[in-house]
Tab-separated table of C-alpha atoms and ligand atoms in Angstrom:
chain	number	residue	atom	x	y	z
A	1	MET	CA	33.798	-5.639	-2.245
A	2	ASN	CA	35.054	-3.571	-4.673
A	3	PRO	CA	32.676	-2.559	-6.636
A	4	SER	CA	33.336	-0.504	-10.251
A	5	LEU	CA	30.274	1.121	-11.658
A	6	ASN	CA	28.370	2.286	-15.091
A	7	THR	CA	25.309	4.494	-13.871
A	8	ASN	CA	22.946	5.136	-16.649
A	9	LYS	CA	19.906	6.258	-14.506
A	10	ASN	CA	16.292	5.977	-17.528
A	11	LYS	CA	13.122	7.616	-17.215
A	12	MET	CA	10.643	4.854	-15.796
A	13	ALA	CA	8.123	3.753	-18.274
A	14	LYS	CA	4.397	4.615	-17.711
A	15	VAL	CA	2.202	2.300	-16.424
A	16	ALA	CA	-1.663	2.005	-15.253
A	17	VAL	CA	-2.237	0.335	-12.462
A	18	PRO	CA	-5.459	0.721	-10.903
A	19	LEU	CA	-5.546	1.234	-7.527
A	20	LEU	CA	-8.700	0.547	-5.043
A	21	LEU	CA	-8.053	1.250	-1.432
A	22	LEU	CA	-10.908	-0.344	0.672
A	23	LEU	CA	-11.166	1.074	4.033
A	24	PHE	CA	-13.283	-1.482	5.703
A	25	PHE	CA	-12.762	-4.234	8.081
A	26	PRO	CA	-12.827	-7.583	6.429
A	27	SER	CA	-14.819	-10.315	8.172
A	28	PHE	CA	-13.878	-12.943	5.746
A	29	ILE	CA	-12.948	-13.261	2.568
A	30	SER	CA	-15.015	-15.978	0.326
A	31	SER	CA	-14.042	-16.385	-3.583
A	32	GLN	CA	-14.093	-20.059	-5.846
A	33	ALA	CA	-11.822	-18.563	-8.625
A	34	ALA	CA	-7.839	-19.643	-8.283
A	35	LEU	CA	-7.095	-15.932	-8.647
A	36	PRO	CA	-6.728	-13.244	-7.170
A	37	LEU	CA	-3.829	-13.847	-5.198
A	38	GLN	CA	-4.614	-12.440	-1.339
A	39	THR	CA	-2.355	-12.126	1.423
A	40	THR	CA	-2.708	-10.255	4.645
A	41	ILE	CA	-1.771	-7.129	5.929
A	42	GLN	CA	-1.487	-6.511	9.689
A	43	LYS	CA	-1.129	-2.690	11.083
A	44	ASP	CA	2.223	-3.091	13.264
A	45	ARG	CA	0.862	-1.262	16.725
A	46	SER	CA	4.322	0.680	17.718
A	47	THR	CA	5.423	1.860	14.370
A	48	SER	CA	1.719	2.320	12.764
A	49	GLN	CA	3.560	0.566	9.547
A	50	TYR	CA	1.581	-1.666	7.455
A	51	VAL	CA	3.317	-5.122	7.165
A	52	ILE	CA	2.794	-7.152	4.309
A	53	THR	CA	2.990	-11.215	4.543
A	54	ALA	CA	4.553	-13.187	1.316
A	55	TYR	CA	6.952	-15.787	0.114
A	56	LEU	CA	10.308	-15.648	-1.014
A	57	GLN	CA	13.390	-18.012	-1.851
A	58	THR	CA	14.057	-21.561	-1.836
A	59	PRO	CA	12.945	-23.571	0.281
A	60	LEU	CA	9.892	-20.847	0.401
A	61	LYS	CA	10.150	-18.970	3.652
A	62	LEU	CA	7.377	-16.760	5.067
A	63	THR	CA	8.768	-12.864	4.765
A	64	LYS	CA	7.562	-10.042	5.882
A	65	PHE	CA	7.780	-6.608	4.105
A	66	LEU	CA	6.578	-2.952	4.803
A	67	LEU	CA	3.676	-2.229	2.683
A	68	ASP	CA	4.683	0.986	0.401
A	69	LEU	CA	2.212	1.884	-2.494
A	70	GLY	CA	5.114	4.416	-3.327
A	71	SER	CA	8.334	2.453	-3.938
A	72	THR	CA	9.986	1.120	-7.281
A	73	TYR	CA	11.999	-1.728	-5.770
A	74	THR	CA	10.937	-4.423	-3.766
A	75	TRP	CA	13.846	-5.201	-1.684
A	76	VAL	CA	14.611	-7.761	1.021
A	77	ASN	CA	17.599	-8.166	3.406
A	78	CYS	CA	20.382	-9.894	1.811
A	79	ASP	CA	22.804	-10.229	4.628
A	80	ASP	CA	20.434	-12.602	5.951
A	81	TYR	CA	19.190	-14.392	2.489
A	82	THR	CA	19.780	-18.087	1.739
A	83	SER	CA	18.063	-19.762	-1.114
A	84	SER	CA	19.585	-22.693	-3.389
A	85	THR	CA	17.921	-21.000	-6.451
A	86	TYR	CA	18.955	-17.476	-6.448
A	87	GLN	CA	20.435	-15.635	-9.619
A	88	HIS	CA	21.965	-12.259	-9.954
A	89	VAL	CA	20.663	-10.137	-13.127
A	90	PRO	CA	23.905	-10.157	-15.824
A	91	CYS	CA	24.565	-6.835	-16.822
A	92	ASN	CA	24.464	-7.525	-20.796
A	93	SER	CA	21.128	-9.600	-20.283
A	94	SER	CA	17.897	-9.097	-22.342
A	95	ILE	CA	16.403	-8.492	-18.624
A	96	ALA	CA	18.770	-5.943	-17.704
A	97	SER	CA	17.904	-3.861	-21.258
A	98	LEU	CA	14.073	-4.271	-20.359
A	99	LEU	CA	14.717	-3.238	-16.959
A	100	GLY	CA	16.616	-0.068	-18.389
A	101	HIS	CA	20.236	-0.297	-17.596
A	102	TYR	CA	20.952	1.442	-14.167
A	103	ALA	CA	24.447	0.397	-12.725
A	104	CYS	CA	26.454	-2.862	-13.111
A	105	LEU	CA	29.026	-4.616	-10.350
A	106	ASP	CA	31.433	-5.306	-13.086
A	107	LEU	CA	33.830	-7.025	-10.331
A	108	CYS	CA	32.800	-8.513	-6.850
A	109	ASN	CA	35.910	-9.650	-5.015
A	110	SER	CA	34.276	-11.570	-2.041
A	111	PRO	CA	32.865	-14.892	-2.058
A	112	PRO	CA	30.012	-15.160	-4.330
A	113	SER	CA	26.437	-14.215	-1.952
A	114	PRO	CA	23.556	-12.748	-3.031
A	115	ASN	CA	25.080	-9.588	-2.314
A	116	CYS	CA	28.050	-10.266	-4.287
A	117	GLY	CA	28.373	-11.225	-7.863
A	118	ASN	CA	30.282	-10.360	-10.846
A	119	ASN	CA	28.531	-8.435	-13.588
A	120	SER	CA	25.355	-8.085	-11.763
A	121	PHE	CA	23.057	-5.551	-12.696
A	122	LEU	CA	22.504	-3.220	-9.610
A	123	PHE	CA	18.623	-1.079	-7.961
A	124	LEU	CA	18.914	1.809	-5.594
A	125	PRO	CA	16.250	0.612	-2.734
A	126	ASP	CA	15.222	2.789	-0.630
A	127	ASN	CA	13.526	3.311	2.444
A	128	PRO	CA	10.891	5.207	3.439
A	129	ILE	CA	11.101	5.496	6.858
A	130	LYS	CA	14.656	6.278	7.404
A	131	PRO	CA	16.794	7.774	4.788
A	132	ILE	CA	19.481	5.425	3.897
A	133	ASP	CA	22.599	6.967	5.445
A	134	TYR	CA	25.123	6.099	2.580
A	135	ARG	CA	28.210	6.933	4.295
A	136	LYS	CA	27.439	3.888	6.215
A	137	VAL	CA	25.532	1.664	4.021
A	138	ASN	CA	25.920	0.314	0.495
A	139	GLY	CA	22.925	2.004	-1.518
A	140	LEU	CA	23.392	0.290	-5.146
A	141	ASN	CA	22.671	-3.518	-4.392
A	142	THR	CA	22.666	-5.877	-6.720
A	143	ALA	CA	18.990	-7.279	-8.178
A	144	LEU	CA	17.796	-10.757	-7.689
A	145	ILE	CA	15.738	-13.437	-8.959
A	146	ASP	CA	14.456	-15.684	-7.183
A	147	PRO	CA	10.821	-17.352	-6.484
A	148	PHE	CA	7.659	-15.451	-5.035
A	149	ALA	CA	4.974	-16.745	-3.857
A	150	LEU	CA	1.464	-15.861	-2.317
A	151	PRO	CA	-1.669	-17.650	-1.483
A	152	ASN	CA	-5.014	-18.093	-3.948
A	153	ALA	CA	-8.077	-17.838	-2.794
A	154	GLN	CA	-7.988	-21.488	-1.867
A	155	GLY	CA	-5.296	-20.961	0.210
A	156	SER	CA	-2.532	-22.988	-1.793
A	157	LEU	CA	0.669	-20.891	-2.760
A	158	THR	CA	0.986	-19.731	-6.314
A	159	LEU	CA	4.488	-19.222	-7.416
A	160	ILE	CA	5.938	-16.654	-9.291
A	161	ASN	CA	9.364	-18.267	-10.376
A	162	ASN	CA	11.498	-15.142	-11.636
A	163	PHE	CA	10.347	-12.430	-9.609
A	164	ILE	CA	13.003	-9.679	-10.158
A	165	PHE	CA	13.785	-7.760	-6.614
A	166	SER	CA	16.816	-5.744	-5.160
A	167	CYS	CA	18.898	-6.881	-2.378
A	168	ALA	CA	19.746	-4.431	0.673
A	169	ARG	CA	21.267	-4.325	3.877
A	170	THR	CA	20.595	-4.721	7.441
A	171	GLY	CA	21.516	-1.205	7.628
A	172	PHE	CA	18.415	-0.706	5.421
A	173	LEU	CA	15.979	-1.902	8.106
A	174	LYS	CA	16.314	0.920	10.303
A	175	GLY	CA	12.874	2.258	11.889
A	176	LEU	CA	10.738	-0.970	10.262
A	177	ALA	CA	8.520	-2.765	12.024
A	178	LYS	CA	9.854	-5.872	14.130
A	179	GLY	CA	10.484	-9.028	12.225
A	180	VAL	CA	10.236	-6.834	8.746
A	181	THR	CA	13.034	-8.015	6.886
A	182	GLY	CA	12.329	-5.941	3.426
A	183	LEU	CA	9.760	-3.622	1.703
A	184	ALA	CA	6.921	-4.362	-0.788
A	185	ALA	CA	6.784	-2.296	-3.691
A	186	LEU	CA	3.554	-1.402	-4.989
A	187	GLY	CA	4.481	1.699	-6.485
A	188	ARG	CA	3.516	2.737	-10.445
A	189	SER	CA	6.892	1.093	-11.854
A	190	ASN	CA	7.321	-1.929	-14.391
A	191	ILE	CA	8.733	-3.652	-11.726
A	192	SER	CA	6.145	-3.464	-9.014
A	193	ILE	CA	4.462	-6.807	-7.432
A	194	PRO	CA	1.252	-6.284	-9.255
A	195	VAL	CA	2.786	-5.673	-12.550
A	196	GLN	CA	5.251	-8.754	-11.809
A	197	ILE	CA	2.332	-11.016	-11.239
A	198	ASN	CA	0.348	-9.346	-14.065
A	199	LYS	CA	3.303	-10.601	-16.247
A	200	ALA	CA	3.067	-13.873	-14.819
A	201	PHE	CA	-0.830	-14.771	-15.466
A	202	PRO	CA	-1.299	-11.966	-18.350
A	203	SER	CA	-4.948	-13.314	-18.375
A	204	THR	CA	-5.921	-11.920	-15.291
A	205	PRO	CA	-6.600	-7.865	-14.667
A	206	ASN	CA	-3.696	-5.704	-13.850
A	207	CYS	CA	-5.273	-4.801	-10.701
A	208	PHE	CA	-5.215	-4.740	-7.679
A	209	ALA	CA	-7.036	-3.824	-4.172
A	210	ILE	CA	-6.063	-3.327	-0.612
A	211	CYS	CA	-7.937	-3.043	2.687
A	212	LEU	CA	-6.262	-1.329	5.605
A	213	SER	CA	-7.278	-2.331	8.772
A	214	GLY	CA	-6.472	-0.728	12.313
A	215	SER	CA	-7.391	-4.134	13.880
A	216	ILE	CA	-4.891	-6.718	15.476
A	217	SER	CA	-7.325	-9.410	15.369
A	218	GLN	CA	-9.124	-8.925	12.132
A	219	PRO	CA	-5.806	-8.027	9.875
A	220	GLY	CA	-6.533	-6.054	6.164
A	221	VAL	CA	-5.787	-8.370	2.960
A	222	ALA	CA	-4.230	-7.594	-0.502
A	223	LEU	CA	-5.808	-8.873	-3.563
A	224	PHE	CA	-3.791	-8.992	-6.378
A	225	GLY	CA	-4.911	-9.813	-10.125
A	226	SER	CA	-8.721	-8.984	-10.022
A	227	ARG	CA	-11.298	-6.204	-10.000
A	228	GLY	CA	-13.607	-7.996	-7.881
A	229	PRO	CA	-16.237	-9.029	-6.624
A	230	TYR	CA	-14.960	-8.094	-3.243
A	231	ASN	CA	-16.801	-10.139	-0.626
A	232	PHE	CA	-15.850	-9.194	2.565
A	233	LEU	CA	-18.775	-9.962	4.276
A	234	PRO	CA	-21.313	-12.809	2.812
A	235	GLY	CA	-23.520	-11.316	-0.114
A	236	ILE	CA	-21.579	-8.362	-0.137
A	237	ASP	CA	-19.639	-7.073	-3.189
A	238	LEU	CA	-17.881	-3.780	-2.165
A	239	SER	CA	-16.299	-3.049	-5.820
A	240	LYS	CA	-20.473	-2.255	-6.329
A	241	SER	CA	-20.275	0.420	-3.902
A	242	LEU	CA	-17.129	2.126	-3.960
A	243	VAL	CA	-16.633	5.446	-5.169
A	244	TYR	CA	-13.883	6.166	-7.748
A	245	THR	CA	-11.369	8.564	-8.993
A	246	PRO	CA	-8.504	8.989	-11.384
A	247	LEU	CA	-4.722	8.572	-10.181
A	248	LEU	CA	-2.820	11.269	-11.183
A	249	LEU	CA	0.532	11.278	-12.726
A	250	ASN	CA	3.252	13.259	-11.051
A	251	PRO	CA	6.059	13.591	-14.089
A	252	LEU	CA	8.943	14.642	-12.150
A	253	GLY	CA	9.572	12.185	-9.240
A	254	LYS	CA	11.701	12.443	-6.225
A	255	ASP	CA	14.414	10.392	-8.238
A	256	SER	CA	14.658	13.112	-11.120
A	257	GLU	CA	17.669	14.437	-12.104
A	258	PRO	CA	17.759	18.255	-13.514
A	259	ASP	CA	18.398	16.856	-17.102
A	260	LYS	CA	16.506	13.451	-16.803
A	261	PRO	CA	12.788	13.685	-15.339
A	262	LEU	CA	11.629	10.399	-13.824
A	263	LEU	CA	8.181	9.745	-13.645
A	264	SER	CA	6.889	9.356	-9.787
A	265	SER	CA	6.448	5.949	-8.423
A	266	GLU	CA	3.739	7.539	-6.562
A	267	TYR	CA	0.103	7.516	-6.742
A	268	HIS	CA	-1.718	10.630	-6.412
A	269	ILE	CA	-5.997	11.705	-6.383
A	270	GLY	CA	-7.298	15.296	-7.412
A	271	LEU	CA	-8.286	16.591	-4.348
A	272	THR	CA	-10.133	19.893	-5.349
A	273	SER	CA	-11.048	20.991	-1.872
A	274	ILE	CA	-11.462	20.812	1.862
A	275	LYS	CA	-14.982	20.791	3.846
A	276	VAL	CA	-15.254	21.427	7.662
A	277	ASN	CA	-18.768	20.681	8.654
A	278	GLY	CA	-19.783	21.010	5.152
A	279	LYS	CA	-18.526	24.432	4.950
A	280	MET	CA	-15.359	25.257	2.015
A	281	VAL	CA	-12.436	25.643	3.781
A	282	ALA	CA	-10.594	28.910	2.358
A	283	LEU	CA	-6.887	28.000	0.845
A	284	ASN	CA	-4.696	28.527	-1.939
A	285	LYS	CA	-5.941	25.869	-4.746
A	286	THR	CA	-2.925	25.983	-6.954
A	287	LEU	CA	-1.257	24.306	-3.939
A	288	LEU	CA	-3.448	21.176	-4.404
A	289	ALA	CA	-2.610	20.525	-8.051
A	290	ILE	CA	0.651	19.003	-9.017
A	291	ASP	CA	3.235	21.682	-10.441
A	292	GLY	CA	4.750	19.288	-13.224
A	293	GLU	CA	7.753	21.729	-13.493
A	294	LYS	CA	8.651	21.540	-9.780
A	295	GLY	CA	7.100	18.036	-9.163
A	296	SER	CA	5.603	19.494	-6.404
A	297	GLY	CA	2.004	19.957	-5.093
A	298	GLY	CA	-0.788	17.065	-5.514
A	299	THR	CA	-2.216	15.034	-2.901
A	300	LYS	CA	-0.500	11.720	-2.974
A	301	ILE	CA	-1.999	8.301	-1.170
A	302	SER	CA	0.762	7.101	1.346
A	303	THR	CA	0.937	3.731	3.188
A	304	VAL	CA	4.167	4.918	5.104
A	305	VAL	CA	2.901	8.134	6.526
A	306	PRO	CA	0.804	7.560	9.562
A	307	TYR	CA	-1.115	10.119	9.492
A	308	THR	CA	-2.311	12.772	6.953
A	309	LYS	CA	0.226	15.564	5.951
A	310	LEU	CA	-1.024	19.028	4.925
A	311	GLN	CA	0.938	21.735	3.484
A	312	SER	CA	1.754	24.562	6.312
A	313	SER	CA	-1.072	27.225	4.664
A	314	ILE	CA	-3.340	24.478	4.045
A	315	TYR	CA	-2.823	23.213	7.454
A	316	LYS	CA	-3.311	26.864	8.907
A	317	ALA	CA	-6.730	27.477	6.917
A	318	PHE	CA	-7.786	24.174	8.171
A	319	ILE	CA	-7.465	24.740	11.534
A	320	LEU	CA	-9.025	28.146	11.720
A	321	ALA	CA	-11.951	26.421	10.140
A	322	PHE	CA	-11.922	23.592	12.227
A	323	LEU	CA	-11.826	25.985	15.783
A	324	LYS	CA	-14.607	28.304	14.134
A	325	GLU	CA	-16.814	25.245	13.309
A	326	ALA	CA	-15.929	23.325	16.912
A	327	ALA	CA	-17.069	26.812	18.954
A	328	SER	CA	-20.581	27.084	16.866
A	329	PRO	CA	-23.528	25.654	18.572
A	330	CYS	CA	-24.718	23.601	15.756
A	331	PHE	CA	-21.352	21.327	15.384
A	332	GLN	CA	-22.062	18.972	18.220
A	333	SER	CA	-25.504	18.470	16.904
A	334	TYR	CA	-24.285	18.290	12.951
A	335	TYR	CA	-26.874	15.765	12.161
A	336	ASN	CA	-29.630	17.598	14.340
A	337	LYS	CA	-32.053	18.669	11.766
A	338	ALA	CA	-32.761	21.890	13.829
A	339	CYS	CA	-28.856	23.068	12.814
B	401	LIG	C1	10.928	-0.619	-17.749
B	401	LIG	O1	11.597	0.968	-17.471
B	401	LIG	C2	12.543	0.974	-17.747
B	401	LIG	C3	13.477	2.233	-17.223
B	401	LIG	O2	11.921	3.343	-17.320
B	401	LIG	C4	12.397	0.711	-19.343
B	401	LIG	O3	13.622	1.148	-19.884
B	401	LIG	C5	12.261	-0.562	-19.823
B	401	LIG	O4	12.199	-0.434	-21.043
B	401	LIG	C6	11.099	-0.689	-18.970
B	401	LIG	N1	10.368	-2.370	-19.458
B	401	LIG	C7	9.509	-2.757	-19.949
B	401	LIG	C8	9.226	-4.073	-19.988
B	401	LIG	O5	8.419	-2.071	-20.177
B	402	LIG	C1	27.481	-11.451	-21.045
B	402	LIG	O1	28.934	-11.305	-20.906
B	402	LIG	C2	29.649	-12.614	-20.570
B	402	LIG	C3	31.067	-12.213	-19.899
B	402	LIG	O2	31.603	-11.175	-21.184
B	402	LIG	C4	29.436	-13.239	-21.846
B	402	LIG	O3	30.036	-14.533	-21.595
B	402	LIG	C5	27.899	-13.716	-22.131
B	402	LIG	O4	27.916	-14.453	-23.550
B	402	LIG	C6	27.675	-12.278	-22.372
B	402	LIG	N1	26.054	-12.639	-22.733
B	402	LIG	C7	25.169	-11.999	-23.626
B	402	LIG	C8	23.774	-12.418	-23.540
B	402	LIG	O5	25.675	-10.845	-24.226
B	403	LIG	C1	34.850	-12.286	-9.807
B	403	LIG	O1	35.801	-12.487	-10.994
B	403	LIG	C2	37.310	-12.329	-10.094
B	403	LIG	C3	38.302	-12.285	-11.545
B	403	LIG	O2	37.937	-13.100	-12.406
B	403	LIG	C4	37.243	-13.561	-9.772
B	403	LIG	O3	38.495	-13.194	-8.749
B	403	LIG	C5	35.829	-13.458	-8.215
B	403	LIG	O4	36.263	-14.295	-7.869
B	403	LIG	C6	34.927	-12.947	-8.745
B	403	LIG	N1	34.030	-12.751	-7.667
B	403	LIG	C7	32.810	-13.686	-8.039
B	403	LIG	C8	32.051	-13.477	-6.514
B	403	LIG	O5	32.413	-14.538	-8.448
B	404	LIG	C1	-0.703	30.368	-4.036
B	404	LIG	O1	0.364	29.318	-4.585
B	404	LIG	C2	1.179	29.318	-5.629
B	404	LIG	C3	2.007	28.172	-5.593
B	404	LIG	O2	3.208	28.127	-4.489
B	404	LIG	C4	1.845	30.684	-5.464
B	404	LIG	O3	2.453	30.614	-6.596
B	404	LIG	C5	0.679	31.519	-5.378
B	404	LIG	O4	1.213	33.045	-5.228
B	404	LIG	C6	-0.049	31.575	-4.402
B	404	LIG	N1	-1.308	32.367	-4.298
B	404	LIG	C7	-1.688	33.292	-3.176
B	404	LIG	C8	-2.822	33.945	-3.460
B	404	LIG	O5	-1.099	33.096	-2.149
């Protein structure tokens, strides 16, 4: 392949995608309506990654994706992709201009394939687990249009015919759970999965909910296109008992360039303090706010970092506070009224 490229990175548009994290174990799901679309999220035991299941290509094929709340581009390994319906996005098409012209593969000298087409719009997909080594793997990859499907509440598949996603190469799969062949992007972008579902079903709420479960036998679930009710147990609507907090924007995402700020595709929340055993941890609160000039700071929700990460000075303060409280006689009897 001999790609000749035109690059023109554009600022991502701002989209509001309300997010609900339901940290409960579902025992069963019931809903009478055709929407929401729903699918399982399984935690992979050896990598601690969350794996979401969807259907792609023609004929539809069950595909396992790494669930990423912070990514812009959904991608799939196109070195192993057979479909009778896939189409490239011509660089001069109206879809390409709607997506913001990123880069164009003008000429591809190999035989036509999902990875190779003349006049094909290109994306820059990413692996959040292992950074792509661009000396070994082609980073810019063709945008594809092909059917994507998810089960609805009755269990039948609902099709989105013109789903837009990015091709990627086998090298992109490094570090991902076994059986996973792509990444499902739920980030704040105008081509994320929830946004494309909403474009296909504009009368449904532009909302999604994910329930992350660590259990193998009772996997979690993702629901697209519903504000609730979320009935995980008979007669219990979880949407009524949730605590809500606004999602914040980081104006300087990691793909920003010095002269071109790009809105981050990650979801942030406004954490203001940390308490240990009910006592406030003394920390530099400036670090808890997003620094709009540097794009640093703030608190993001991640489905790809397997544990909580704290900035080092906050971590130290937290550890000190924890050790102090753990040594106090009341710590182990926190719920004892005498303490
Ligand atoms: C999608 O995002 C791109 C890049 O920011 C922007 O140029 C384009 O107008 C957006 N398209 C839609 C349909 O919102
Ligand atoms: C895009 O470019 C191709 C090849 O140059 C041309 O055949 C086609 O008509 C163009 N389409 C649009 C929508 O401009
Ligand atoms: C792209 O166009 C060139 C020149 O017309 C042609 O030789 C080549 O086969 C085409 N590539 C594909 C993938 O269709
Ligand atoms: C708190 O953090 C900010 C941002 O890194 C820094 O500029 C400031 O000096 C810090 N304040 C204290 C008291 O350490």
